[in-house]
PDB file of C-alpha atoms in Angstrom:
ATOM      1  CA  MET W 264      20.060 -35.132 -13.942  1.00 52.00           C
ATOM      2  CA  ARG W 265      18.586 -34.607 -10.844  1.00 53.00           C
ATOM      3  CA  ALA W 266      19.238 -31.301  -9.027  1.00 56.00           C
ATOM      4  CA  SER W 267      18.340 -32.354  -5.337  1.00 58.00           C
ATOM      5  CA  PRO W 268      19.734 -35.257  -3.460  1.00 59.00           C
ATOM      6  CA  ARG W 269      17.377 -38.764  -3.437  1.00 60.00           C
ATOM      7  CA  PRO W 270      15.501 -39.242  -0.667  1.00 54.00           C
ATOM      8  CA  SER W 271      17.458 -41.728   0.899  1.00 53.00           C
ATOM      9  CA  ARG W 272      20.664 -39.196   0.947  1.00 55.00           C
ATOM     10  CA  VAL W 273      18.715 -36.922   2.780  1.00 48.00           C
ATOM     11  CA  ALA W 274      18.158 -39.972   5.526  1.00 47.00           C
ATOM     12  CA  ARG W 275      21.197 -40.563   5.612  1.00 46.00           C
ATOM     13  CA  THR W 276      22.845 -36.408   5.973  1.00 48.00           C
ATOM     14  CA  ARG W 277      20.404 -35.629   8.274  1.00 46.00           C
ATOM     15  CA  PRO W 278      21.988 -37.724  11.381  1.00 45.00           C
ATOM     16  CA  SER W 279      25.234 -37.380   9.769  1.00 45.00           C
ATOM     17  CA  ILE W 280      26.429 -34.597  11.604  1.00 46.00           C
ATOM     18  CA  PHE W 281      26.106 -34.200  15.952  1.00 44.00           C
ATOM     19  CA  PHE W 282      27.444 -33.797  18.852  1.00 45.00           C
ATOM     20  CA  VAL W 283      28.079 -35.552  22.041  1.00 45.00           C
ATOM     21  CA  THR W 284      29.409 -34.573  25.041  1.00 46.00           C
ATOM     22  CA  GLY W 285      29.968 -37.523  27.704  1.00 48.00           C
ATOM     23  CA  ASP W 286      32.383 -37.124  31.711  1.00 48.00           C
ATOM     24  CA  ALA W 287      35.118 -37.911  29.920  1.00 46.00           C
ATOM     25  CA  ALA W 288      35.167 -35.811  27.247  1.00 47.00           C
ATOM     26  CA  THR W 289      32.911 -34.161  24.084  1.00 45.00           C
ATOM     27  CA  PHE W 290      32.691 -37.158  21.332  1.00 46.00           C
ATOM     28  CA  PHE W 291      32.213 -36.004  18.065  1.00 48.00           C
ATOM     29  CA  PHE W 292      30.988 -37.508  14.572  1.00 48.00           C
ATOM     30  CA  ALA W 293      31.204 -36.653  11.054  1.00 48.00           C
ATOM     31  CA  ALA W 294      30.726 -38.797   7.799  1.00 45.00           C
ATOM     32  CA  GLY W 295      31.685 -42.127   9.595  1.00 45.00           C
ATOM     33  CA  GLN W 296      34.574 -40.924  11.078  1.00 46.00           C
ATOM     34  CA  PHE W 297      34.452 -40.807  14.968  1.00 44.00           C
ATOM     35  CA  GLU W 298      36.917 -38.471  16.434  1.00 44.00           C
ATOM     36  CA  ALA W 299      37.027 -38.634  20.645  1.00 44.00           C
ATOM     37  CA  GLY W 300      37.836 -36.238  22.882  1.00 46.00           C
ATOM     38  CA  ARG W 301      39.447 -33.157  20.791  1.00 48.00           C
ATOM     39  CA  ALA W 302      38.914 -30.687  18.320  1.00 48.00           C
ATOM     40  CA  VAL W 303      38.779 -31.556  14.551  1.00 46.00           C
ATOM     41  CA  PRO W 304      40.465 -28.626  12.045  1.00 48.00           C
ATOM     42  CA  ARG W 305      37.475 -28.067   9.475  1.00 44.00           C
ATOM     43  CA  ALA W 306      40.099 -28.578   6.752  1.00 45.00           C
ATOM     44  CA  GLY W 307      39.459 -32.746   8.157  1.00 45.00           C
ATOM     45  CA  PHE W 308      35.963 -32.845   7.089  1.00 44.00           C
ATOM     46  CA  GLY W 309      36.858 -32.569   3.359  1.00 46.00           C
ATOM     47  CA  GLU W 310      36.761 -29.960   0.385  1.00 46.00           C
ATOM     48  CA  GLY W 311      35.347 -26.720   1.121  1.00 42.00           C
ATOM     49  CA  GLY W 312      36.042 -27.467   5.007  1.00 41.00           C
ATOM     50  CA  GLY W 313      33.585 -29.278   6.342  1.00 42.00           C
ATOM     51  CA  ALA W 314      30.519 -31.520   6.088  1.00 43.00           C
ATOM     52  CA  PHE W 315      27.259 -30.690   4.224  1.00 43.00           C
ATOM     53  CA  LEU W 316      28.135 -27.492   6.377  1.00 43.00           C
ATOM     54  CA  ASP W 317      27.549 -24.963   3.377  1.00 43.00           C
ATOM     55  CA  ILE W 318      24.762 -27.050   1.210  1.00 45.00           C
ATOM     56  CA  GLY W 319      22.533 -24.306  -0.030  1.00 44.00           C
ATOM     57  CA  ARG W 320      18.883 -24.229  -0.874  1.00 44.00           C
ATOM     58  CA  LEU W 321      17.079 -26.197  -1.618  1.00 46.00           C
ATOM     59  CA  PHE W 322      19.465 -29.561   0.094  1.00 45.00           C
ATOM     60  CA  VAL W 323      19.364 -30.509   3.470  1.00 45.00           C
ATOM     61  CA  ARG W 324      21.385 -27.801   5.313  1.00 45.00           C
ATOM     62  CA  TYR W 325      23.256 -28.675   8.697  1.00 43.00           C
ATOM     63  CA  LEU W 326      21.841 -25.426  10.961  1.00 45.00           C
ATOM     64  CA  GLY W 327      24.139 -26.481  14.063  1.00 45.00           C
ATOM     65  CA  THR W 328      27.651 -24.315  14.571  1.00 43.00           C
ATOM     66  CA  CYS W 329      30.568 -23.973  11.825  1.00 45.00           C
ATOM     67  CA  GLY W 330      33.954 -22.371  12.539  1.00 43.00           C
ATOM     68  CA  GLU W 331      37.921 -23.281  12.044  1.00 43.00           C
ATOM     69  CA  LEU W 332      37.341 -26.037  14.985  1.00 43.00           C
ATOM     70  CA  ALA W 333      34.519 -27.635  14.962  1.00 45.00           C
ATOM     71  CA  LEU W 334      34.249 -28.133  18.808  1.00 47.00           C
ATOM     72  CA  THR W 335      35.712 -25.042  19.842  1.00 47.00           C
ATOM     73  CA  VAL W 336      34.149 -22.407  17.785  1.00 45.00           C
ATOM     74  CA  GLN W 337      30.536 -21.895  17.728  1.00 47.00           C
ATOM     75  CA  ARG W 338      28.702 -19.158  14.731  1.00 48.00           C
ATOM     76  CA  SER W 339      25.474 -19.368  14.000  1.00 47.00           C
ATOM     77  CA  VAL W 340      24.664 -20.771  10.099  1.00 46.00           C
ATOM     78  CA  LEU W 341      23.165 -17.052   8.326  1.00 48.00           C
ATOM     79  CA  THR W 342      19.774 -17.683   6.973  1.00 49.00           C
ATOM     80  CA  VAL W 343      18.925 -14.606   5.306  1.00 51.00           C
ATOM     81  CA  GLY W 344      18.779 -14.921   1.432  1.00 59.00           C
ATOM     82  CA  ARG W 345      21.212 -14.310  -1.102  1.00 74.00           C
ATOM     83  CA  MET W 346      21.651 -10.307  -2.234  1.00 79.00           C
ATOM     84  CA  THR W 347      19.666 -11.403  -5.442  1.00 86.00           C
ATOM     85  CA  ASP W 348      20.536  -8.870  -9.080  1.00 86.00           C
ATOM     86  CA  GLU W 349      16.327  -9.138  -8.680  1.00 88.00           C
ATOM     87  CA  ARG W 350      16.891  -7.727  -5.010  1.00 91.00           C
ATOM     88  CA  ARG W 351      18.937  -4.606  -5.788  1.00 93.00           C
ATOM     89  CA  SER W 352      16.823  -3.872  -8.785  1.00 92.00           C
ATOM     90  CA  ALA W 353      13.447  -4.015  -6.133  1.00 92.00           C
ATOM     91  CA  ILE W 354      15.527  -1.842  -3.825  1.00 95.00           C
ATOM     92  CA  ALA W 355      16.219   0.254  -6.708  1.00 95.00           C
ATOM     93  CA  LEU W 356      12.877   0.953  -7.733  1.00 94.00           C
ATOM     94  CA  ILE W 357      11.204   1.403  -4.533  1.00 95.00           C
ATOM     95  CA  ALA W 358      14.171   3.751  -3.391  1.00 96.00           C
ATOM     96  CA  GLY W 359      13.932   5.652  -6.910  1.00 95.00           C
ATOM     97  CA  SER W 360      10.581   5.924  -6.531  1.00 94.00           C
ATOM     98  CA  ALA W 361      10.630   7.103  -3.259  1.00 96.00           C
ATOM     99  CA  GLY W 362      12.923   9.874  -3.664  1.00 95.00           C
ATOM    100  CA  MET W 363      10.796  11.411  -6.034  1.00 94.00           C
ATOM    101  CA  ILE W 364       7.009  10.989  -3.806  1.00 95.00           C
ATOM    102  CA  ILE W 365       9.507  13.070  -1.404  1.00 95.00           C
ATOM    103  CA  THR W 366       9.738  15.610  -4.038  1.00 93.00           C
ATOM    104  CA  MET W 367       6.177  16.034  -4.949  1.00 92.00           C
ATOM    105  CA  ILE W 368       5.611  16.034  -1.104  1.00 93.00           C
ATOM    106  CA  PHE W 369       7.590  19.393  -0.468  1.00 92.00           C
ATOM    107  CA  HIS W 370       7.573  20.988  -4.152  1.00 89.00           C
ATOM    108  CA  PRO W 371       7.055  24.723  -2.968  1.00 86.00           C
ATOM    109  CA  GLY W 372       4.757  26.030  -4.871  1.00 80.00           C
ATOM    110  CA  GLY W 373       1.315  28.800  -4.478  1.00 75.00           C
ATOM    111  CA  LYS W 374       2.818  32.828  -4.147  1.00 78.00           C
ATOM    112  CA  ILE W 375       5.198  33.865  -1.407  1.00 78.00           C
ATOM    113  CA  ALA W 376       5.673  36.700   0.310  1.00 78.00           C
ATOM    114  CA  PRO W 377       9.768  38.668  -0.468  1.00 76.00           C
ATOM    115  CA  GLU W 378      10.482  37.784   2.521  1.00 81.00           C
ATOM    116  CA  GLN W 379      10.360  34.438   1.722  1.00 85.00           C
ATOM    117  CA  LEU W 380      11.612  33.734  -0.875  1.00 87.00           C
ATOM    118  CA  ASP W 381      15.605  32.803  -0.147  1.00 89.00           C
ATOM    119  CA  GLN W 382      13.891  29.938   2.122  1.00 91.00           C
ATOM    120  CA  MET W 383      11.393  28.825  -0.559  1.00 91.00           C
ATOM    121  CA  ILE W 384      14.686  28.646  -3.122  1.00 92.00           C
ATOM    122  CA  ARG W 385      16.619  26.392  -0.598  1.00 93.00           C
ATOM    123  CA  LEU W 386      14.083  24.275  -0.002  1.00 93.00           C
ATOM    124  CA  ASN W 387      12.932  24.020  -3.973  1.00 93.00           C
ATOM    125  CA  ILE W 388      16.539  23.734  -4.863  1.00 94.00           C
ATOM    126  CA  ALA W 389      16.798  20.603  -2.185  1.00 95.00           C
ATOM    127  CA  VAL W 390      14.018  18.796  -2.982  1.00 95.00           C
ATOM    128  CA  HIS W 391      14.718  18.701  -7.190  1.00 95.00           C
ATOM    129  CA  SER W 392      18.475  17.198  -6.235  1.00 95.00           C
ATOM    130  CA  LEU W 393      16.617  14.609  -4.819  1.00 96.00           C
ATOM    131  CA  ALA W 394      14.647  14.153  -7.586  1.00 95.00           C
ATOM    132  CA  LEU W 395      17.733  14.379  -9.677  1.00 96.00           C
ATOM    133  CA  ALA W 396      19.363  12.371  -7.570  1.00 96.00           C
ATOM    134  CA  SER W 397      16.548   9.243  -7.091  1.00 96.00           C
ATOM    135  CA  ILE W 398      16.457   9.164 -11.668  1.00 96.00           C
ATOM    136  CA  PRO W 399      19.485   7.134 -11.956  1.00 96.00           C
ATOM    137  CA  VAL W 400      18.894   4.802  -9.349  1.00 96.00           C
ATOM    138  CA  LEU W 401      15.729   5.114 -10.468  1.00 96.00           C
ATOM    139  CA  PHE W 402      16.770   3.261 -13.926  1.00 96.00           C
ATOM    140  CA  LEU W 403      18.784   0.913 -12.454  1.00 95.00           C
ATOM    141  CA  GLY W 404      16.106  -0.502 -11.164  1.00 95.00           C
ATOM    142  CA  ALA W 405      14.002  -0.655 -14.829  1.00 95.00           C
ATOM    143  CA  TRP W 406      17.117  -2.618 -16.568  1.00 95.00           C
ATOM    144  CA  GLY W 407      17.126  -4.586 -13.746  1.00 93.00           C
ATOM    145  CA  MET W 408      13.257  -5.507 -14.136  1.00 92.00           C
ATOM    146  CA  SER W 409      13.471  -5.778 -18.054  1.00 93.00           C
ATOM    147  CA  ARG W 410      16.361  -7.899 -17.518  1.00 91.00           C
ATOM    148  CA  ARG W 411      14.268  -9.961 -15.762  1.00 89.00           C
ATOM    149  CA  LEU W 412      11.196  -9.396 -17.942  1.00 89.00           C
ATOM    150  CA  HIS W 413      12.874 -10.265 -21.107  1.00 83.00           C
ATOM    151  CA  GLY W 414      11.450 -12.393 -23.770  1.00 78.00           C
ATOM    152  CA  GLY W 415      12.330 -13.364 -26.962  1.00 78.00           C
ATOM    153  CA  ASP W 416      10.742 -10.396 -28.888  1.00 82.00           C
ATOM    154  CA  ARG W 417      12.477  -7.495 -27.162  1.00 87.00           C
ATOM    155  CA  LEU W 418       9.079  -6.129 -24.598  1.00 91.00           C
ATOM    156  CA  ALA W 419      10.568  -5.701 -22.091  1.00 93.00           C
ATOM    157  CA  TRP W 420      13.881  -4.120 -23.310  1.00 94.00           C
ATOM    158  CA  ALA W 421      11.607  -2.073 -25.862  1.00 94.00           C
ATOM    159  CA  GLY W 422       9.783  -0.468 -22.400  1.00 95.00           C
ATOM    160  CA  LEU W 423      13.505   0.121 -20.954  1.00 96.00           C
ATOM    161  CA  VAL W 424      15.140   2.019 -23.767  1.00 96.00           C
ATOM    162  CA  LEU W 425      11.093   4.536 -24.029  1.00 96.00           C
ATOM    163  CA  PHE W 426      12.176   5.042 -20.161  1.00 97.00           C
ATOM    164  CA  ALA W 427      15.644   6.004 -20.463  1.00 97.00           C
ATOM    165  CA  LEU W 428      14.065   8.720 -23.077  1.00 96.00           C
ATOM    166  CA  ALA W 429      11.538   9.599 -20.411  1.00 96.00           C
ATOM    167  CA  SER W 430      14.061  10.172 -17.700  1.00 96.00           C
ATOM    168  CA  ILE W 431      16.343  12.106 -20.116  1.00 97.00           C
ATOM    169  CA  ALA W 432      12.538  14.356 -20.527  1.00 96.00           C
ATOM    170  CA  VAL W 433      12.182  14.262 -16.251  1.00 96.00           C
ATOM    171  CA  MET W 434      15.846  15.167 -16.192  1.00 97.00           C
ATOM    172  CA  ASN W 435      15.579  18.408 -17.947  1.00 97.00           C
ATOM    173  CA  ALA W 436      12.660  19.559 -15.888  1.00 96.00           C
ATOM    174  CA  GLY W 437      13.597  18.845 -13.001  1.00 94.00           C
ATOM    175  CA  THR W 438      16.762  20.864 -14.357  1.00 96.00           C
ATOM    176  CA  LEU W 439      14.947  24.019 -15.153  1.00 95.00           C
ATOM    177  CA  ASN W 440      12.510  24.021 -12.339  1.00 94.00           C
ATOM    178  CA  GLY W 441      15.037  23.332  -9.689  1.00 93.00           C
ATOM    179  CA  LEU W 442      18.083  25.239 -10.902  1.00 93.00           C
ATOM    180  CA  VAL W 443      17.160  27.334 -13.651  1.00 95.00           C
ATOM    181  CA  ALA W 444      14.304  29.034 -12.370  1.00 94.00           C
ATOM    182  CA  PRO W 445      15.529  30.107  -8.692  1.00 93.00           C
ATOM    183  CA  THR W 446      18.355  32.397 -10.511  1.00 93.00           C
ATOM    184  CA  LEU W 447      15.330  33.980 -12.499  1.00 94.00           C
ATOM    185  CA  MET W 448      13.550  34.750  -9.511  1.00 91.00           C
ATOM    186  CA  ARG W 449      16.313  35.910  -7.589  1.00 91.00           C
ATOM    187  CA  GLN W 450      17.421  38.349 -10.789  1.00 92.00           C
ATOM    188  CA  ILE W 451      13.678  39.588 -10.442  1.00 91.00           C
ATOM    189  CA  VAL W 452      13.862  40.775  -7.088  1.00 88.00           C
ATOM    190  CA  ALA W 453      16.576  42.981  -7.493  1.00 89.00           C
ATOM    191  CA  ALA W 454      15.567  43.832 -11.486  1.00 91.00           C
ATOM    192  CA  THR W 455      14.773  47.438 -11.625  1.00 90.00           C
ATOM    193  CA  PRO W 456      10.700  48.611 -12.914  1.00 89.00           C
ATOM    194  CA  GLU W 457      11.875  49.106 -16.914  1.00 90.00           C
ATOM    195  CA  THR W 458      13.784  45.251 -16.931  1.00 92.00           C
ATOM    196  CA  ARG W 459      11.186  43.179 -13.700  1.00 92.00           C
ATOM    197  CA  GLY W 460       8.773  42.614 -16.952  1.00 92.00           C
ATOM    198  CA  THR W 461      11.724  41.069 -19.130  1.00 93.00           C
ATOM    199  CA  TRP W 462      12.973  38.591 -16.372  1.00 94.00           C
ATOM    200  CA  GLN W 463       9.134  37.634 -15.348  1.00 94.00           C
ATOM    201  CA  MET W 464       8.881  36.779 -19.442  1.00 95.00           C
ATOM    202  CA  MET W 465      11.058  34.733 -19.088  1.00 95.00           C
ATOM    203  CA  LEU W 466      10.343  33.040 -15.734  1.00 94.00           C
ATOM    204  CA  ASN W 467       7.584  31.888 -17.799  1.00 95.00           C
ATOM    205  CA  TYR W 468       9.570  30.806 -20.689  1.00 96.00           C
ATOM    206  CA  ASN W 469      11.393  28.081 -18.072  1.00 96.00           C
ATOM    207  CA  PHE W 470       8.366  26.748 -16.138  1.00 94.00           C
ATOM    208  CA  GLN W 471       6.555  25.750 -19.862  1.00 95.00           C
ATOM    209  CA  VAL W 472       9.097  24.395 -21.416  1.00 96.00           C
ATOM    210  CA  ASN W 473       9.559  22.135 -18.107  1.00 95.00           C
ATOM    211  CA  GLN W 474       6.038  21.504 -18.062  1.00 93.00           C
ATOM    212  CA  ALA W 475       6.645  20.255 -21.940  1.00 94.00           C
ATOM    213  CA  PHE W 476       9.514  18.032 -19.759  1.00 96.00           C
ATOM    214  CA  ALA W 477       6.763  16.728 -17.897  1.00 94.00           C
ATOM    215  CA  ARG W 478       4.181  15.287 -19.700  1.00 93.00           C
ATOM    216  CA  VAL W 479       6.870  13.902 -22.064  1.00 94.00           C
ATOM    217  CA  TYR W 480       8.359  12.094 -18.525  1.00 95.00           C
ATOM    218  CA  SER W 481       4.777  10.852 -17.854  1.00 93.00           C
ATOM    219  CA  VAL W 482       3.743   9.517 -21.173  1.00 93.00           C
ATOM    220  CA  GLY W 483       6.786   8.184 -22.016  1.00 94.00           C
ATOM    221  CA  ALA W 484       7.107   6.124 -18.233  1.00 95.00           C
ATOM    222  CA  SER W 485       3.546   5.299 -19.066  1.00 94.00           C
ATOM    223  CA  GLY W 486       4.005   3.497 -22.301  1.00 94.00           C
ATOM    224  CA  ALA W 487       7.168   1.946 -20.842  1.00 95.00           C
ATOM    225  CA  LEU W 488       4.683   0.571 -18.777  1.00 94.00           C
ATOM    226  CA  VAL W 489       2.552  -0.911 -20.900  1.00 95.00           C
ATOM    227  CA  LEU W 490       5.235  -2.230 -23.119  1.00 95.00           C
ATOM    228  CA  TRP W 491       6.255  -3.876 -19.647  1.00 94.00           C
ATOM    229  CA  SER W 492       3.412  -5.290 -18.536  1.00 94.00           C
ATOM    230  CA  VAL W 493       3.057  -6.945 -22.481  1.00 94.00           C
ATOM    231  CA  SER W 494       5.563  -8.582 -21.317  1.00 92.00           C
ATOM    232  CA  ILE W 495       3.966  -9.994 -18.481  1.00 92.00           C
ATOM    233  CA  LEU W 496       0.843 -10.928 -19.905  1.00 92.00           C
ATOM    234  CA  ARG W 497       2.841 -12.633 -23.021  1.00 90.00           C
ATOM    235  CA  TYR W 498       5.456 -14.657 -20.723  1.00 86.00           C
ATOM    236  CA  ARG W 499       4.140 -14.945 -17.155  1.00 85.00           C
ATOM    237  CA  THR W 500       7.238 -13.591 -15.573  1.00 83.00           C
ATOM    238  CA  MET W 501       4.767 -12.620 -13.061  1.00 86.00           C
ATOM    239  CA  GLY W 502       0.998 -12.023 -11.773  1.00 85.00           C
ATOM    240  CA  LEU W 503      -1.054 -12.206 -14.665  1.00 88.00           C
ATOM    241  CA  GLY W 504      -3.427  -9.200 -12.496  1.00 90.00           C
ATOM    242  CA  VAL W 505       0.141  -7.419 -11.968  1.00 89.00           C
ATOM    243  CA  GLY W 506       0.708  -7.405 -15.912  1.00 91.00           C
ATOM    244  CA  ILE W 507      -3.487  -6.090 -16.970  1.00 93.00           C
ATOM    245  CA  TYR W 508      -2.835  -3.812 -13.880  1.00 92.00           C
ATOM    246  CA  GLY W 509       0.417  -2.583 -15.587  1.00 92.00           C
ATOM    247  CA  ILE W 510      -1.256  -1.926 -18.285  1.00 93.00           C
ATOM    248  CA  VAL W 511      -5.358  -0.193 -17.597  1.00 94.00           C
ATOM    249  CA  LEU W 512      -2.831   2.136 -15.448  1.00 93.00           C
ATOM    250  CA  GLY W 513      -0.460   3.489 -18.169  1.00 92.00           C
ATOM    251  CA  LEU W 514      -2.955   3.576 -20.542  1.00 92.00           C
ATOM    252  CA  ALA W 515      -5.252   5.671 -18.564  1.00 92.00           C
ATOM    253  CA  THR W 516      -1.950   7.777 -17.405  1.00 89.00           C
ATOM    254  CA  ALA W 517      -1.214   8.355 -21.436  1.00 86.00           C
ATOM    255  CA  ALA W 518      -4.506   9.546 -22.221  1.00 87.00           C
ATOM    256  CA  GLY W 519      -5.152  12.112 -18.979  1.00 86.00           C
ATOM    257  CA  PHE W 520      -2.026  13.592 -20.193  1.00 79.00           C
ATOM    258  CA  ALA W 521      -2.832  13.883 -23.710  1.00 74.00           C
ATOM    259  CA  ARG W 522      -6.078  14.943 -22.578  1.00 75.00           C
ATOM    260  CA  ALA W 523      -4.397  17.912 -20.499  1.00 71.00           C
ATOM    261  CA  SER W 524      -2.155  18.821 -23.408  1.00 64.00           C
TER     262      SER W 524
END
């Protein structure tokens, strides 16, 4: 069984639809039927409302005009590719990664003056809210990529499970640093000299827990990247260079964070 038409059918199909304009009227020829001087509804061309007007990719396409009335309504046939599941997954990965990058760019840090506290807290909440919103978007993209890389040994799905656990860790980190830390900062500013040390200790503890969750995310996401890359190399679902690059990057990142710990 052939998925595409024979060359002889292509040769017959290409000239089978055209318009001829004369002095008296416009003539229309389609599929061997000659109609003179009148509009012919699309329903007259067979099932689907047209003769070869809706043939998809890998087939001969008629790039002329089409509409409910073939001679009166003119519409261009769209040539933009369909929004496939792979494209949606790629968009989700790009959008989620962009949100994380923006969070890191505008993440506040360093020493600040007391009068700058409110501004810093608002910025801190905003960027971490963006990061928290980016987490499910990234996971949706990773889920679609795992479907694309799926093989019989479940390596891609194992990478997705590991990435899901890492996503939970980074969600905790973002919540502690973006929502809990601002409250502790306000308590430190409003505290008396006797209680300020306690609040500072709680803020330091919150920071250490946040950093621990961030390291879990970094190592877990790196491990997921390695598993996806091994699946790429094994089943050749993407380029060989992509798989090698993913393995090297994932192992180097995981080793760097493990050494820093």
